[in-house]
CSV table of C-alpha atoms in Angstrom, one decimal:
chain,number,residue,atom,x,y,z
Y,1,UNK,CA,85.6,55.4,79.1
Y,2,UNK,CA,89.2,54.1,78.3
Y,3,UNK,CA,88.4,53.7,75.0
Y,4,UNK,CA,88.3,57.9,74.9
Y,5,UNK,CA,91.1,58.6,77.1
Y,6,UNK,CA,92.8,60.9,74.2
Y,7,UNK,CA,89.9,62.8,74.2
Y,8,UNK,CA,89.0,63.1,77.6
Y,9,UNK,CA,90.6,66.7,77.7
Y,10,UNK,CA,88.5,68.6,75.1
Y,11,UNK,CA,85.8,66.4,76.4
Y,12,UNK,CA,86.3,68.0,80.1
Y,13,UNK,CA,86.7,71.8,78.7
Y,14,UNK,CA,83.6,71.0,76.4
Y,15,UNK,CA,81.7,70.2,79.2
Y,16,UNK,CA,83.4,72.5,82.0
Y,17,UNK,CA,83.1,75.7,79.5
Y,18,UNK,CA,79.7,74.9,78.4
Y,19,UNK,CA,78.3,74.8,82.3
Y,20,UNK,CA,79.9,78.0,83.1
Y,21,UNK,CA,79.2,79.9,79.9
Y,22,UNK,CA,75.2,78.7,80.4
Y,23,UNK,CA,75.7,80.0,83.9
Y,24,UNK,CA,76.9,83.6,82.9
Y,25,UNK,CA,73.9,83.4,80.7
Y,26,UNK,CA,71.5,82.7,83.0
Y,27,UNK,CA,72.7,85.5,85.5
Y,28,UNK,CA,73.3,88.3,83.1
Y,29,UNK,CA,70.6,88.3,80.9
Y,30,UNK,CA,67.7,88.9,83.3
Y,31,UNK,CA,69.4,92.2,84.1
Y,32,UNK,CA,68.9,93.2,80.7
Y,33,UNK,CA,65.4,92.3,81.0
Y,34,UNK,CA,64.9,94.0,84.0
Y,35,UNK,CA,66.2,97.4,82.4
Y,36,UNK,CA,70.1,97.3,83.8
Y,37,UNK,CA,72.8,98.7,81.7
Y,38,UNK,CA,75.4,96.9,82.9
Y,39,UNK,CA,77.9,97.6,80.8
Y,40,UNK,CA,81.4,96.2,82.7
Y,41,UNK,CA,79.6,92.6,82.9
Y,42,UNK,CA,77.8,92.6,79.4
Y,43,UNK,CA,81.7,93.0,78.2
Y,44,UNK,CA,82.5,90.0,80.4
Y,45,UNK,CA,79.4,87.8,79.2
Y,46,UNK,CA,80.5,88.9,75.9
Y,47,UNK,CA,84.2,88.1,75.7
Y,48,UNK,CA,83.8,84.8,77.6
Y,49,UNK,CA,80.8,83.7,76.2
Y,50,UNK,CA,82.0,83.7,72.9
Y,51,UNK,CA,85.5,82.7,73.6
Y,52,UNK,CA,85.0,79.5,75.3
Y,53,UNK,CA,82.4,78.9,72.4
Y,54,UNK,CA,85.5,78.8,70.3
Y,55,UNK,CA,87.3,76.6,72.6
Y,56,UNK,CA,84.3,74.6,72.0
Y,57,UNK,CA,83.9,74.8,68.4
Y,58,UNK,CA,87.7,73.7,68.1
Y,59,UNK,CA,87.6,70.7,70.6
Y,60,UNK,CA,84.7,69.4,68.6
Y,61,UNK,CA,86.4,69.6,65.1
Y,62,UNK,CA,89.4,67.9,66.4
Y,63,UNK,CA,87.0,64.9,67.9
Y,64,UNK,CA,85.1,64.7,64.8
Y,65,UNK,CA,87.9,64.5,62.4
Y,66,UNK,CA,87.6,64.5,58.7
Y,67,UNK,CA,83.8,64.5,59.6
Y,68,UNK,CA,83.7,68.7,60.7
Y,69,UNK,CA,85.9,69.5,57.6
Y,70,UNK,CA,84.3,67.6,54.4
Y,71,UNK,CA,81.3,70.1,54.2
Y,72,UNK,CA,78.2,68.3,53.8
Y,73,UNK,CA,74.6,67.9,54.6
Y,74,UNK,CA,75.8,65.6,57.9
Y,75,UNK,CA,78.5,67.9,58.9
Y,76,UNK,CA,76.9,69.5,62.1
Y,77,UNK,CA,80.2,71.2,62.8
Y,78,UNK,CA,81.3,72.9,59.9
Y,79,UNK,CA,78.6,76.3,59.5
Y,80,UNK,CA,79.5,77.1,63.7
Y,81,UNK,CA,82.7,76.6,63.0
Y,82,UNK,CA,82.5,79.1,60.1
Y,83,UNK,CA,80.2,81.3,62.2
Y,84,UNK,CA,82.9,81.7,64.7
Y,85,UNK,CA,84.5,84.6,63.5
Y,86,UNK,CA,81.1,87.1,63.2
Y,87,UNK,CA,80.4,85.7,66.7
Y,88,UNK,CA,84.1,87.2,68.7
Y,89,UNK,CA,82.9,90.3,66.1
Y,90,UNK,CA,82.2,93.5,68.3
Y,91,UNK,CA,84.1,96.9,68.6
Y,92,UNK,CA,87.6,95.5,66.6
Y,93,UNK,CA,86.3,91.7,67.8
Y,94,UNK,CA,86.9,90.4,71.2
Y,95,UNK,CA,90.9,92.1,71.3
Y,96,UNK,CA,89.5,95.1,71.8
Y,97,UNK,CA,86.8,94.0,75.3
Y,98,UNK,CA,89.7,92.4,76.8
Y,99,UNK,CA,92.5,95.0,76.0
Y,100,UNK,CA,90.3,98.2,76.9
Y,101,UNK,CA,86.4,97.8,77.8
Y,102,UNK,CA,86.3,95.1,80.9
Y,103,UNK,CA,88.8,96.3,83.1
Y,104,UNK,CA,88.9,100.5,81.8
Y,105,UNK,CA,85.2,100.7,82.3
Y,106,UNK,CA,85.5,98.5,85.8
Y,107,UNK,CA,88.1,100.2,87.3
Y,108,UNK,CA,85.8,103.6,87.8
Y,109,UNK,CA,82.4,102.3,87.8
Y,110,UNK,CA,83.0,99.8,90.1
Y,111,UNK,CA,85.4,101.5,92.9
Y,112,UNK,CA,83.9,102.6,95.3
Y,113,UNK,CA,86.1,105.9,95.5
Y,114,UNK,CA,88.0,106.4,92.0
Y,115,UNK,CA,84.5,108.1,90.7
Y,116,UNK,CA,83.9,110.7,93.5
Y,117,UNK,CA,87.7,111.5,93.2
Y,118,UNK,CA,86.9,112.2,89.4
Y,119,UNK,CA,83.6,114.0,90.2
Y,120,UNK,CA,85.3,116.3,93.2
Y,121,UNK,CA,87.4,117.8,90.2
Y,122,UNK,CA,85.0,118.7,88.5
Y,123,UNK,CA,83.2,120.5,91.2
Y,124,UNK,CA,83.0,124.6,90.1
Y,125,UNK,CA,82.5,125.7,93.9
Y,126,UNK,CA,86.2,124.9,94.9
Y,127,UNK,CA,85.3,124.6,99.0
Y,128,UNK,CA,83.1,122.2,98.2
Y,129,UNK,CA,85.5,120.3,95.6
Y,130,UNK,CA,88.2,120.4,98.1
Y,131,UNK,CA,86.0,119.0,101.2
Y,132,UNK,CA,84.8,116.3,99.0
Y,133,UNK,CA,88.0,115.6,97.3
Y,134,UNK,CA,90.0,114.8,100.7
Y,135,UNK,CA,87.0,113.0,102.2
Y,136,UNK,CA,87.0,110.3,98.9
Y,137,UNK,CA,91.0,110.4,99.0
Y,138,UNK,CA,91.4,109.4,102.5
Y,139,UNK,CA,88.7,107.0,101.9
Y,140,UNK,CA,90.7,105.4,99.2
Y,141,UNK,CA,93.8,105.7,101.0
Y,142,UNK,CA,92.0,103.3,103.6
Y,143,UNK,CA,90.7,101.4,101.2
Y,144,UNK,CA,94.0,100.4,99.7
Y,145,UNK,CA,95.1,99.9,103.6
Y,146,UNK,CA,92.5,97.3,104.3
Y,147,UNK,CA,92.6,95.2,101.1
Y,148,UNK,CA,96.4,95.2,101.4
Y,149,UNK,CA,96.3,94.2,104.7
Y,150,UNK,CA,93.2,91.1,103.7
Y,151,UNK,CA,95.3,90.0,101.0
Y,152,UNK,CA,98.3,89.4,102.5
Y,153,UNK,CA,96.4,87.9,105.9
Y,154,UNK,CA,94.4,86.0,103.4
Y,155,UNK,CA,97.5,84.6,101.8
Y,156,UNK,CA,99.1,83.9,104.8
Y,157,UNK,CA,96.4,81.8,105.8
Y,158,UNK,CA,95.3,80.0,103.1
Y,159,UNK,CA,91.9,82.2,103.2
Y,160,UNK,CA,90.4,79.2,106.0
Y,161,UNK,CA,89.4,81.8,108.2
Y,162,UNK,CA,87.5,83.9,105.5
Y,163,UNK,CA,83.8,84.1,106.7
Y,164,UNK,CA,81.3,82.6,104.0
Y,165,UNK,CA,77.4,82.0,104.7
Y,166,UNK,CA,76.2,78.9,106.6
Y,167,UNK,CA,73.6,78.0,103.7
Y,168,UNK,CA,76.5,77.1,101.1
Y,169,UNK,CA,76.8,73.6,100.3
Y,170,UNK,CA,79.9,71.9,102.2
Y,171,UNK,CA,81.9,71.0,98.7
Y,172,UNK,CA,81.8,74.4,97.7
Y,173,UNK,CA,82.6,76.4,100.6
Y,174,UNK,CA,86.7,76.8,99.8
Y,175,UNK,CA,85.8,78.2,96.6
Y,176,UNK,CA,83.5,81.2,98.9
Y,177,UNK,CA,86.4,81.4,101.0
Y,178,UNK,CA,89.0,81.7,98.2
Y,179,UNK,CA,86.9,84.3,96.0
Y,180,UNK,CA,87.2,87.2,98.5
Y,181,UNK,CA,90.9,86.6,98.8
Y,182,UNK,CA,91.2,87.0,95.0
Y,183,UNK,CA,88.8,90.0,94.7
Y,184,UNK,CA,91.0,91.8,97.6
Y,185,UNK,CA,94.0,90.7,96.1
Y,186,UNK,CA,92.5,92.4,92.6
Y,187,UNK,CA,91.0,95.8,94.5
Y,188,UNK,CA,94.7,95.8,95.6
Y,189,UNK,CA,96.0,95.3,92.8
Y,190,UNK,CA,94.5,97.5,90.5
Y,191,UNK,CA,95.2,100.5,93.2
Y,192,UNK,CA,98.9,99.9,92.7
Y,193,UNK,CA,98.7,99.5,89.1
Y,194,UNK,CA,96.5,103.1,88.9
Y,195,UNK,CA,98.9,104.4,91.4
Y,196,UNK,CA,102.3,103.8,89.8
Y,197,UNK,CA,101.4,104.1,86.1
Y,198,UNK,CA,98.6,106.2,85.9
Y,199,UNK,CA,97.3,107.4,82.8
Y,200,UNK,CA,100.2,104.8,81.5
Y,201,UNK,CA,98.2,101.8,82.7
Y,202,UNK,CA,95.3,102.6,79.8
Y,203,UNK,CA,98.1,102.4,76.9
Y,204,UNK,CA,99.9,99.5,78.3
Y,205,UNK,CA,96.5,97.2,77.3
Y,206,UNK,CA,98.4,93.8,78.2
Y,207,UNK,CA,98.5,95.1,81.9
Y,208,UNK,CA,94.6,96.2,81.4
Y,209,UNK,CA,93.6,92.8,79.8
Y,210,UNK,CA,95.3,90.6,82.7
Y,211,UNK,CA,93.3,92.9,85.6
Y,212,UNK,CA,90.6,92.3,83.4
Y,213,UNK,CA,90.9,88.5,83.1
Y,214,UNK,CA,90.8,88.5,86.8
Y,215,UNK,CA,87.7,90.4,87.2
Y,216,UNK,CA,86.2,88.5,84.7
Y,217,UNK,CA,86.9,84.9,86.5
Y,218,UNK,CA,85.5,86.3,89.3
Y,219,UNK,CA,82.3,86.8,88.2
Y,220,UNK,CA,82.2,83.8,85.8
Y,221,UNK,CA,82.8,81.9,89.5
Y,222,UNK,CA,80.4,83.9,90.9
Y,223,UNK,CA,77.6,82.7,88.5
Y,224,UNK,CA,78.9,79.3,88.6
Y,225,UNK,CA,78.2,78.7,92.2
Y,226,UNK,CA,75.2,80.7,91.6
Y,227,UNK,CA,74.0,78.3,88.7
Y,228,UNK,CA,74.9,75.2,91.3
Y,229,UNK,CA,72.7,76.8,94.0
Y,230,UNK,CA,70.0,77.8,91.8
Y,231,UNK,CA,69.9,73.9,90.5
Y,232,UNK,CA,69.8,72.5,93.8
Y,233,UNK,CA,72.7,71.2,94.4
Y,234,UNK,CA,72.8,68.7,92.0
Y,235,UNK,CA,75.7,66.5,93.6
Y,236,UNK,CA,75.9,65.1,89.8
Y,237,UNK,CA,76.7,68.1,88.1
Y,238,UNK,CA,79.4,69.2,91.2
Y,239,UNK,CA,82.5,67.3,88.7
Y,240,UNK,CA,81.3,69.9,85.7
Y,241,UNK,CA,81.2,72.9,88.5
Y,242,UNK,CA,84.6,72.2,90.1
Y,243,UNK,CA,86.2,71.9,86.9
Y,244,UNK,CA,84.8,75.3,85.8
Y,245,UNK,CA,86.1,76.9,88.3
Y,246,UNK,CA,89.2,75.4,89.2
Y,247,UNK,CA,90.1,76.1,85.2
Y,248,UNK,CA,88.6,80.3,85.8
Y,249,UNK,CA,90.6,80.2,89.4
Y,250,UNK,CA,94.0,78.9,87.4
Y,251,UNK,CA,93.7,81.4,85.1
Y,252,UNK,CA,93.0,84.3,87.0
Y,253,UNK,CA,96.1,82.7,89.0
Y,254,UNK,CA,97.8,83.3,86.0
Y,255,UNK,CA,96.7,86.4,85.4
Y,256,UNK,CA,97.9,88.3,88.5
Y,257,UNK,CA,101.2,87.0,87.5
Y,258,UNK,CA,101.4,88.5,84.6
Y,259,UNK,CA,100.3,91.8,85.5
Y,260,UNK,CA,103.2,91.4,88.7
Y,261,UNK,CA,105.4,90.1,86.9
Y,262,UNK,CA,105.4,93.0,83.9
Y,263,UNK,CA,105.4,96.2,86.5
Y,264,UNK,CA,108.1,98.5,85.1
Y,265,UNK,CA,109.1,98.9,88.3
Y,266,UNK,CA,110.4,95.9,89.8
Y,267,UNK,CA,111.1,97.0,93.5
Y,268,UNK,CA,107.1,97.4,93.4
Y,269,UNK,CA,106.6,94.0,91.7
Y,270,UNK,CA,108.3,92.1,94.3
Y,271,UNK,CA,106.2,93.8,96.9
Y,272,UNK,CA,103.3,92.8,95.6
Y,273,UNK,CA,104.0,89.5,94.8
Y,274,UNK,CA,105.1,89.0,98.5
Y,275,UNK,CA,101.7,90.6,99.6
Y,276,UNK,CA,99.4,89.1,96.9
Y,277,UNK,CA,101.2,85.4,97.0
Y,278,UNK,CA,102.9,85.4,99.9
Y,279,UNK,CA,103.1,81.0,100.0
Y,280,UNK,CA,103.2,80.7,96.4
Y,281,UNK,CA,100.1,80.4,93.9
Y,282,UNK,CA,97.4,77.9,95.1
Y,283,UNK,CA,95.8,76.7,92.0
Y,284,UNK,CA,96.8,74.4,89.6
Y,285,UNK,CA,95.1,72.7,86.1
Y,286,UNK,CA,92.0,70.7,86.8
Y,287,UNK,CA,93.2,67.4,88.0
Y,288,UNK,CA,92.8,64.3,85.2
Y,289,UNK,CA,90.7,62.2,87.5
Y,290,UNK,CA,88.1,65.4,87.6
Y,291,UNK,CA,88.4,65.8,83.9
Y,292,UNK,CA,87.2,62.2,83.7
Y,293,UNK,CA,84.7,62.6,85.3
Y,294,UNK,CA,83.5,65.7,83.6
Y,295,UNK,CA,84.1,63.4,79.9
Y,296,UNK,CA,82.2,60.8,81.3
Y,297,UNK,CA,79.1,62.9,81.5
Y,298,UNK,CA,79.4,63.5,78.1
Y,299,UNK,CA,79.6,60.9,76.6
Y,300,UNK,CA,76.5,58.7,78.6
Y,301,UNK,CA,73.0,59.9,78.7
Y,302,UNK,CA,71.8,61.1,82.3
Y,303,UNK,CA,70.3,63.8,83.6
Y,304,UNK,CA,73.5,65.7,84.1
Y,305,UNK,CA,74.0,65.4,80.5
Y,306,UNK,CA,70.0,66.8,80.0
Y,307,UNK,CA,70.8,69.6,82.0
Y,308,UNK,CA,73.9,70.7,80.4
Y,309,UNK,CA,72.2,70.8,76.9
Y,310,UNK,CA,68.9,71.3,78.0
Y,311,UNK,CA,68.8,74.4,75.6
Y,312,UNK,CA,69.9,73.1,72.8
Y,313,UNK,CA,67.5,72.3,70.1
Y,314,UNK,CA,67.0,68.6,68.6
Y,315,UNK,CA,65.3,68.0,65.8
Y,316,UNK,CA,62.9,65.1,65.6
Y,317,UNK,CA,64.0,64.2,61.7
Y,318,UNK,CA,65.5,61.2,61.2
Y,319,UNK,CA,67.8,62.3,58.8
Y,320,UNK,CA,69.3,65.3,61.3
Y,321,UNK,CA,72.7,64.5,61.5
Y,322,UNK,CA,72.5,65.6,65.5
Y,323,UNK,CA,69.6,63.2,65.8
Y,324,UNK,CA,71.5,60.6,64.2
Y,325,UNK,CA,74.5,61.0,66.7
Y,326,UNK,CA,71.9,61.4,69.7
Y,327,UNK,CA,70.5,57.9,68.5
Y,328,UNK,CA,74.3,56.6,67.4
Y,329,UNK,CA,75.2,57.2,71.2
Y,330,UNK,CA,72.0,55.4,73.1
Y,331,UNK,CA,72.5,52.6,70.7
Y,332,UNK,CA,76.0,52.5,71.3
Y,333,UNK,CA,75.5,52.4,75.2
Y,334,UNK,CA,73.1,50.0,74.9
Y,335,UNK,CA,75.3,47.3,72.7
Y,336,UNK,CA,77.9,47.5,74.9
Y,337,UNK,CA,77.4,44.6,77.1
Y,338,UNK,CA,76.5,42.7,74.3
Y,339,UNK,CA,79.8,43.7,72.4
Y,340,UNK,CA,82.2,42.7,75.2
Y,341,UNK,CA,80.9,39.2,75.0
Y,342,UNK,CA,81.5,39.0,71.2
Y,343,UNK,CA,85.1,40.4,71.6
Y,344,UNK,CA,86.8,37.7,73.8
Y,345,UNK,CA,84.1,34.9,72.1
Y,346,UNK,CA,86.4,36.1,68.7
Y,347,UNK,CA,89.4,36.4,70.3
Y,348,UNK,CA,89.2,32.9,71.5
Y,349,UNK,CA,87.7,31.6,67.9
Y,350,UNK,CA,84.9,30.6,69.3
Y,351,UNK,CA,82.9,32.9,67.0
Y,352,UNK,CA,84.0,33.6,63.6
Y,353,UNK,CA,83.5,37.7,63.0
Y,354,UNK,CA,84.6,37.9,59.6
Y,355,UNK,CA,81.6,38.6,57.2
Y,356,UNK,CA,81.8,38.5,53.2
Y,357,UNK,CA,80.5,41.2,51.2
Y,358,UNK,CA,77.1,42.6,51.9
Y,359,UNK,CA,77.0,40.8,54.9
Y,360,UNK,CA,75.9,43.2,58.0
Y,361,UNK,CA,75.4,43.3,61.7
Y,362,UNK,CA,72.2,40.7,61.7
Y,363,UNK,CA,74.8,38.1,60.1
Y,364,UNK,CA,77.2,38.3,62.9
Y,365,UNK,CA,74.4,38.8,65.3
Y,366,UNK,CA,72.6,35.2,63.7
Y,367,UNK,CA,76.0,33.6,64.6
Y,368,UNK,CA,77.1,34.8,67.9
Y,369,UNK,CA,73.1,33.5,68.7
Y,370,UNK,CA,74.2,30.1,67.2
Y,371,UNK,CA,77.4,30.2,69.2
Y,372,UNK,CA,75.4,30.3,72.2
Y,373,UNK,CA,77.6,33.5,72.7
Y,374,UNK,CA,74.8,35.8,73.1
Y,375,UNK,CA,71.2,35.1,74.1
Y,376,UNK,CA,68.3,35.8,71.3
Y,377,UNK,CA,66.8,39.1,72.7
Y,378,UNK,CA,70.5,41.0,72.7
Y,379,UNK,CA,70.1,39.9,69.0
Y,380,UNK,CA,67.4,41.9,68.5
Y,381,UNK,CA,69.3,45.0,70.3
């Protein structure tokens, strides 16, 4: 894989996005099926899904060079990549899920007290209202309490005493203990943000996007780990799932720093940041050696690689320009033994490489046979 170390980066968010995106897929849709409305993580499966597919898109054209810009019938790149914009397309494109629809629409249908608060108001017998109005506030007021008090214990200690089931597989177990940390820290978080700006928080959409990032890497870790149990454990696709979500972990890392770090109030944002990161952020970029890996699957056939693309249709033409790279890279795996003895036979003019016009691969082939450099069957390869 030296040979592809420049592109071993888009190679590792190609394949890290793509196993993630697959696995929001898988986990979301069904609900649909099954007669859910879930709006909060349709938004999610939404923004993300088509997002990362532009990641994708991008990292392709850049590997592909001139080949995904000269339009063409064996460009395979260029209609997606035009496609792209009538894909992030939706209520003012994707700006407007992130800014206003993930985290606006999660933060009341998914607290467990912010909706009865809202519903006590609007009670027209004003015993009742009251009764039920102080029983959800001091319910919230405990709320906040608790996840304050899990976050910042959580923090302290590196989330290794946070409970997770005995059925998880070993090499994912730190990513169950480090998920409930984050989702206190966010529950948390989002009280203080509701608390100090109120109605505010909805027009300051930067604010509303970051909580919203985090929610969203939540669940796209969520399904992630789902998709890995659901696969059984596949100890060959565990490089594509610890990318994924080391990359959504970083991120959402990131994204609690913005939100602390833009409070208008900064006696409140040091507070936090002391409660929600009390020994400094834990994540960092997927690590190069992981990346790698992840490239690595990508660019040799296995059944990792099967998996990942498994949906993905192939035609059987011969003139597909897919089908031609599919073939392109078995044949290209499969001459490369025979290639690293012609290289140093050449280099040590043993073997004479240059070919006049019209003269193909069976020419060179005929004389590294001659040369005794190769035997007669890798010839015929």
């Amino acid at each position: 894989i030296g040979r592809f170390e420049g592109i071993e980066e888009p190679l590792a968010r190609m394949g890290g996005n793509l196993y993630m995106m697959d696995a929001v897929r898988v986990l979301t849709a069904p609900a649909v099926d099954l007669g859910e409305k879930p709006a909060v993580l349709s938004g999610i499966a939404k923004y993300h899904i088509t997002e990362r597919n532009r990641q994708i898109i991008n990292d392709a054209m850049d590997i592909v060079g001139g080949k995904g810009i000269c339009m063409g019938p064996s460009n395979f790149l260029g209609a997606a990549y035009m496609q792209m914009p009538v894909s992030i397309t939706v209520e003012g494109a994707n700006i407007l899920p992130r800014s206003l629809i993930i985290f606006g629409q999660g933060a009341i249908r998914c607290h467990p007290f912010v909706l009865k608060e809202i519903a006590a108001t609007r009670e027209a017998d004003a015993a009742k209202a009251s009764v039920a109005f102080d029983e959800a506030m001091w319910g919230h007021v405990g709320f906040v309490i608790s996840n304050t008090a899990r976050t910042l214990v959580a923090g302290l200690t590196g989330s290794h005493f946070v409970r997770v089931p005995h059925a998880v597989a070993p090499e994912t177990r730190r990513y169950y203990q480090q998920l409930p940390r984050f989702s206190s820290a966010l529950a948390f978080l989002a009280d203080v943000s509701m608390g100090t700006l109120g109605g505010a928080l909805k027009r300051k959409e930067k604010l509303s996007a970051r909580l919203g990032d985090v929610l969203s890497s939540l669940y796209l870790c969520s399904a992630t780990l789902a998709r890995y149990e659901r696969e059984g454990r596949q100890a060959a696709d565990a490089p594509l799932m610890h990318w994924a979500i080391w990359d959504a972990m970083f991120k959402a890392q990131n994204a609690f720093e913005g939100v602390i770090s833009n409070f208008p109030n900064r006696v409140v944002s040091a507070l936090v940041r002391r409660i929600v990161f009390p020994l400094g952020r834990p994540y960092v970029v997927p690590s190069d050696r992981l990346g790698h890996e992840v490239a690595r699957l990508l660019i040799e056939p296995s059944p990792t690689r099967d998996r990942l693309t498994m949906p993905v249709f192939v035609s059987k033409d011969e003139d597909d320009p897919v089908a031609l790279v599919e073939r392109a890279l078995a044949a290209t795996i499969a001459t490369e033994p025979i290639e690293a003895k012609i290289k140093p036979a050449a280099k040590a003019g043993s073997l004479d490489t240059t070919l006049a016009p019209g003269e193909g691969v069976d020419e060179l082939a005929a004389r590294a046979i001659t040369a005794g450099v190769i035997a007669a069957d890798e010839g015929r390869a």
